[in-house]
Structures are given as C-alpha cells and as structure tokens.
Amino acid sequence: MNKTEKTQVIEQLVEKLNANDKIYLADCSSLTVEKVNAFRRACFEKKISVQVVKNTLLKKAIERANDSKLAELIPTLKGETALIFTDVANAPAKVIKEFRKGDSKPALKAAYVEQTIFIGDNQLDAVASLKSKNELIADVIALLKSPIQRVIGGLENKSSKEAA
C-alpha cells in the first residue's frame, strides 16, 4: 500500500468514525476463515458493518476524528482488529456472545457506544445488556399502559357492581 492509498483509507475511516456513535473493536485472530466468514454473515444479517483494519491506520484515523473520547480506544489496538459499526447499540455484542458459544473468539477489545467507552472482553455482558431505542420505547409504553389498565379495570368493576 503506497502513501496515497494509506491516506485515502485513513480519510475513509475518519468519515466513518465521525458518522457513527456506536463503534466496536473486536479481535478475530485465531478464527478459521470459515468462522470469520460465518461471523461476518451473522453481522450482515443484523445490518452490522465489519471491516478488518490495520492498527496504525485506525490509530491515525482516531487521532483525526472529531470526538476526542475515541482516543481512549488507542491502547486496545494490538493484534488483529475488526472495526464494527452499527445502528443498534447492543447488536454487535449480542452477535459476538451468540457466535462464540464455547469459544473465546471473537473477543471484544473495546466499544464506544453513545459517548461511553467500554474496554476489555469482560465488558461484553454490560454492552450486550444495553437497551436499544426500540426496547426503551417498549419499556416506556409498558410502564404507561399498566396504570391505565388498572384504572380501566377499576371503572369496569365499579360499573358492573352498580349494574348488579
């Protein structure tokens, strides 16, 4: 890769980093080609973008990115790095957990989810338990629905007693 190609890759990475607020770094080393392809396929089905990048290029892109908090990810750039982008905060963590049943790879190196940094594979459960926007909306609706149902039930009970 010559210097202009590297510069172009760095610029593309900077654009992606600036455009996303849900970024994962994973270690897929020691996985066979079949398993890596299966992992990518599982991610593709969930509309998750996976790209293997060189650590030096990613480091330069992080340094140029708009959000200075991303710099906390730099110490995790060792070994192979898969850069993962998503629209749903917990989707990649769930895919990683589901995919690696009985195996330690792919491992979560770090995650940047809406201004919060998670570093280390031990944070995988915490990231997977984050609720997506749709899950939060469903929880709020359920909370609002419960008192309304009790009021309606009480009114119906009162009206049936008056009728008797």
mmCIF file of C-alpha atoms in Angstrom:
data_model
loop_
_atom_site.group_PDB
_atom_site.id
_atom_site.type_symbol
_atom_site.label_atom_id
_atom_site.label_comp_id
_atom_site.label_asym_id
_atom_site.label_seq_id
_atom_site.Cartn_x
_atom_site.Cartn_y
_atom_site.Cartn_z
ATOM 1 C CA MET A 1 0.000 0.000 0.000
ATOM 2 C CA ASN A 2 1.534 3.309 -1.023
ATOM 3 C CA LYS A 3 1.218 6.599 0.848
ATOM 4 C CA THR A 4 -1.729 7.953 -1.161
ATOM 5 C CA GLU A 5 -3.696 4.731 -0.646
ATOM 6 C CA LYS A 6 -2.994 4.868 3.097
ATOM 7 C CA THR A 7 -4.103 8.499 3.235
ATOM 8 C CA GLN A 8 -7.286 7.610 1.389
ATOM 9 C CA VAL A 9 -8.034 4.730 3.792
ATOM 10 C CA ILE A 10 -7.414 6.986 6.796
ATOM 11 C CA GLU A 11 -9.787 9.620 5.410
ATOM 12 C CA GLN A 12 -12.489 6.995 4.852
ATOM 13 C CA LEU A 13 -12.024 5.736 8.408
ATOM 14 C CA VAL A 14 -12.238 9.282 9.796
ATOM 15 C CA GLU A 15 -15.524 9.800 7.927
ATOM 16 C CA LYS A 16 -16.946 6.557 9.337
ATOM 17 C CA LEU A 17 -15.767 7.339 12.871
ATOM 18 C CA ASN A 18 -17.315 10.806 12.717
ATOM 19 C CA ALA A 19 -20.580 9.474 11.295
ATOM 20 C CA ASN A 20 -21.090 6.726 13.907
ATOM 21 C CA ASP A 21 -21.605 6.815 17.651
ATOM 22 C CA LYS A 22 -21.667 3.038 18.056
ATOM 23 C CA ILE A 23 -18.222 1.605 17.318
ATOM 24 C CA TYR A 24 -16.834 -1.756 18.350
ATOM 25 C CA LEU A 25 -13.307 -3.142 18.137
ATOM 26 C CA ALA A 26 -13.033 -6.919 18.169
ATOM 27 C CA ASP A 27 -10.260 -9.495 17.960
ATOM 28 C CA CYS A 28 -10.973 -12.219 15.418
ATOM 29 C CA SER A 29 -7.458 -13.650 15.332
ATOM 30 C CA SER A 30 -7.134 -17.423 15.582
ATOM 31 C CA LEU A 31 -10.536 -17.901 13.953
ATOM 32 C CA THR A 32 -10.569 -20.032 10.855
ATOM 33 C CA VAL A 33 -11.602 -18.496 7.548
ATOM 34 C CA GLU A 34 -14.902 -20.385 7.757
ATOM 35 C CA LYS A 35 -15.637 -18.963 11.211
ATOM 36 C CA VAL A 36 -14.675 -15.424 10.210
ATOM 37 C CA ASN A 37 -16.966 -15.665 7.186
ATOM 38 C CA ALA A 38 -19.769 -17.045 9.375
ATOM 39 C CA PHE A 39 -19.245 -14.176 11.850
ATOM 40 C CA ARG A 40 -19.356 -11.605 9.041
ATOM 41 C CA ARG A 41 -22.511 -13.248 7.664
ATOM 42 C CA ALA A 42 -24.156 -13.126 11.118
ATOM 43 C CA CYS A 43 -23.261 -9.445 11.373
ATOM 44 C CA PHE A 44 -24.504 -8.713 7.845
ATOM 45 C CA GLU A 45 -27.882 -10.276 8.686
ATOM 46 C CA LYS A 46 -28.226 -7.840 11.615
ATOM 47 C CA LYS A 47 -27.139 -4.858 9.458
ATOM 48 C CA ILE A 48 -23.772 -4.589 11.194
ATOM 49 C CA SER A 49 -20.726 -3.464 9.209
ATOM 50 C CA VAL A 50 -17.465 -5.372 9.848
ATOM 51 C CA GLN A 51 -14.115 -4.272 8.445
ATOM 52 C CA VAL A 52 -10.643 -5.558 9.318
ATOM 53 C CA VAL A 53 -8.218 -2.645 9.513
ATOM 54 C CA LYS A 54 -4.561 -2.047 10.170
ATOM 55 C CA ASN A 55 -3.991 -0.740 13.674
ATOM 56 C CA THR A 56 -1.644 2.033 12.560
ATOM 57 C CA LEU A 57 -4.176 3.394 10.066
ATOM 58 C CA LEU A 58 -7.010 3.157 12.597
ATOM 59 C CA LYS A 59 -4.882 4.926 15.211
ATOM 60 C CA LYS A 60 -4.258 7.836 12.845
ATOM 61 C CA ALA A 61 -7.961 7.980 11.965
ATOM 62 C CA ILE A 62 -8.949 8.028 15.653
ATOM 63 C CA GLU A 63 -6.484 10.842 16.295
ATOM 64 C CA ARG A 64 -8.077 12.878 13.469
ATOM 65 C CA ALA A 65 -11.686 12.106 14.429
ATOM 66 C CA ASN A 66 -13.928 14.835 15.840
ATOM 67 C CA ASP A 67 -14.650 13.080 19.140
ATOM 68 C CA SER A 68 -11.615 13.226 21.440
ATOM 69 C CA LYS A 69 -13.084 10.439 23.606
ATOM 70 C CA LEU A 70 -12.229 7.941 20.875
ATOM 71 C CA ALA A 71 -8.552 8.341 21.850
ATOM 72 C CA GLU A 72 -9.295 6.040 24.817
ATOM 73 C CA LEU A 73 -9.602 3.187 22.280
ATOM 74 C CA ILE A 74 -5.988 3.536 21.065
ATOM 75 C CA PRO A 75 -4.373 1.342 23.779
ATOM 76 C CA THR A 76 -6.540 -1.591 22.625
ATOM 77 C CA LEU A 77 -5.083 -1.520 19.099
ATOM 78 C CA LYS A 78 -2.881 -4.602 19.351
ATOM 79 C CA GLY A 79 -3.071 -7.733 17.234
ATOM 80 C CA GLU A 80 -5.782 -8.084 14.617
ATOM 81 C CA THR A 81 -8.601 -5.579 14.821
ATOM 82 C CA ALA A 82 -12.050 -5.844 13.340
ATOM 83 C CA LEU A 83 -13.824 -2.483 13.227
ATOM 84 C CA ILE A 84 -17.571 -2.849 13.673
ATOM 85 C CA PHE A 85 -20.227 -0.177 13.054
ATOM 86 C CA THR A 86 -23.915 -0.487 13.868
ATOM 87 C CA ASP A 87 -27.128 1.486 14.340
ATOM 88 C CA VAL A 88 -28.344 -0.629 17.281
ATOM 89 C CA ALA A 89 -26.148 -0.181 20.357
ATOM 90 C CA ASN A 90 -26.188 -3.740 21.660
ATOM 91 C CA ALA A 91 -26.460 -5.711 18.412
ATOM 92 C CA PRO A 92 -22.735 -6.447 17.877
ATOM 93 C CA ALA A 93 -22.289 -7.538 21.486
ATOM 94 C CA LYS A 94 -25.233 -9.905 21.174
ATOM 95 C CA VAL A 95 -23.868 -11.324 17.902
ATOM 96 C CA ILE A 96 -20.425 -11.840 19.485
ATOM 97 C CA LYS A 97 -21.940 -13.577 22.531
ATOM 98 C CA GLU A 98 -24.145 -15.795 20.394
ATOM 99 C CA PHE A 99 -21.394 -16.602 17.913
ATOM 100 C CA ARG A 100 -18.708 -17.635 20.360
ATOM 101 C CA LYS A 101 -20.566 -20.224 22.397
ATOM 102 C CA GLY A 102 -17.818 -22.429 23.817
ATOM 103 C CA ASP A 103 -15.026 -20.327 22.280
ATOM 104 C CA SER A 104 -13.219 -17.174 23.388
ATOM 105 C CA LYS A 105 -13.140 -15.528 19.965
ATOM 106 C CA PRO A 106 -14.206 -13.129 18.633
ATOM 107 C CA ALA A 107 -13.239 -11.124 21.687
ATOM 108 C CA LEU A 108 -14.386 -7.617 22.434
ATOM 109 C CA LYS A 109 -11.405 -5.282 22.614
ATOM 110 C CA ALA A 110 -13.366 -2.092 23.168
ATOM 111 C CA ALA A 111 -16.633 -0.379 22.376
ATOM 112 C CA TYR A 112 -17.693 3.243 22.034
ATOM 113 C CA VAL A 113 -21.434 3.463 22.481
ATOM 114 C CA GLU A 114 -23.030 6.909 22.550
ATOM 115 C CA GLN A 115 -20.241 8.733 24.428
ATOM 116 C CA THR A 116 -19.425 5.753 26.713
ATOM 117 C CA ILE A 117 -16.240 3.711 26.428
ATOM 118 C CA PHE A 118 -16.156 0.008 27.312
ATOM 119 C CA ILE A 119 -12.696 -1.582 27.346
ATOM 120 C CA GLY A 120 -11.994 -5.301 27.557
ATOM 121 C CA ASP A 121 -13.806 -8.525 26.859
ATOM 122 C CA ASN A 122 -15.122 -8.557 30.436
ATOM 123 C CA GLN A 123 -17.415 -5.655 29.402
ATOM 124 C CA LEU A 124 -19.228 -7.773 26.790
ATOM 125 C CA ASP A 125 -22.164 -8.585 29.085
ATOM 126 C CA ALA A 126 -22.546 -4.934 30.060
ATOM 127 C CA VAL A 127 -22.635 -3.818 26.432
ATOM 128 C CA ALA A 128 -24.987 -6.643 25.425
ATOM 129 C CA SER A 129 -27.412 -5.638 28.182
ATOM 130 C CA LEU A 130 -27.703 -2.069 26.872
ATOM 131 C CA LYS A 131 -31.177 -1.441 25.577
ATOM 132 C CA SER A 132 -31.802 -0.311 22.047
ATOM 133 C CA LYS A 133 -34.007 2.669 21.260
ATOM 134 C CA ASN A 134 -36.943 0.399 20.358
ATOM 135 C CA GLU A 135 -36.546 -1.617 23.577
ATOM 136 C CA LEU A 136 -36.576 1.600 25.647
ATOM 137 C CA ILE A 137 -39.702 2.820 23.856
ATOM 138 C CA ALA A 138 -41.408 -0.522 24.522
ATOM 139 C CA ASP A 139 -40.479 -0.282 28.231
ATOM 140 C CA VAL A 140 -41.924 3.246 28.490
ATOM 141 C CA ILE A 141 -45.135 2.161 26.752
ATOM 142 C CA ALA A 142 -45.444 -0.819 29.100
ATOM 143 C CA LEU A 143 -44.964 1.461 32.108
ATOM 144 C CA LEU A 144 -47.627 3.843 30.838
ATOM 145 C CA LYS A 145 -50.004 1.058 29.881
ATOM 146 C CA SER A 146 -50.052 -0.627 33.305
ATOM 147 C CA PRO A 147 -51.674 2.212 35.335
ATOM 148 C CA ILE A 148 -54.159 2.903 32.549
ATOM 149 C CA GLN A 149 -55.234 -0.752 32.544
ATOM 150 C CA ARG A 150 -55.731 -0.639 36.332
ATOM 151 C CA VAL A 151 -57.921 2.470 36.063
ATOM 152 C CA ILE A 152 -60.000 0.932 33.278
ATOM 153 C CA GLY A 153 -60.293 -2.318 35.228
ATOM 154 C CA GLY A 154 -61.442 -0.405 38.320
ATOM 155 C CA LEU A 155 -64.024 1.547 36.317
ATOM 156 C CA GLU A 156 -65.339 -1.603 34.685
ATOM 157 C CA ASN A 157 -65.530 -3.327 38.078
ATOM 158 C CA LYS A 158 -67.393 -0.355 39.573
ATOM 159 C CA SER A 159 -69.852 -0.178 36.676
ATOM 160 C CA SER A 160 -70.587 -3.933 36.920
ATOM 161 C CA LYS A 161 -71.276 -3.581 40.682
ATOM 162 C CA GLU A 162 -73.656 -0.662 40.027
ATOM 163 C CA ALA A 163 -75.471 -2.676 37.368
ATOM 164 C CA ALA A 164 -75.938 -5.569 39.805
#
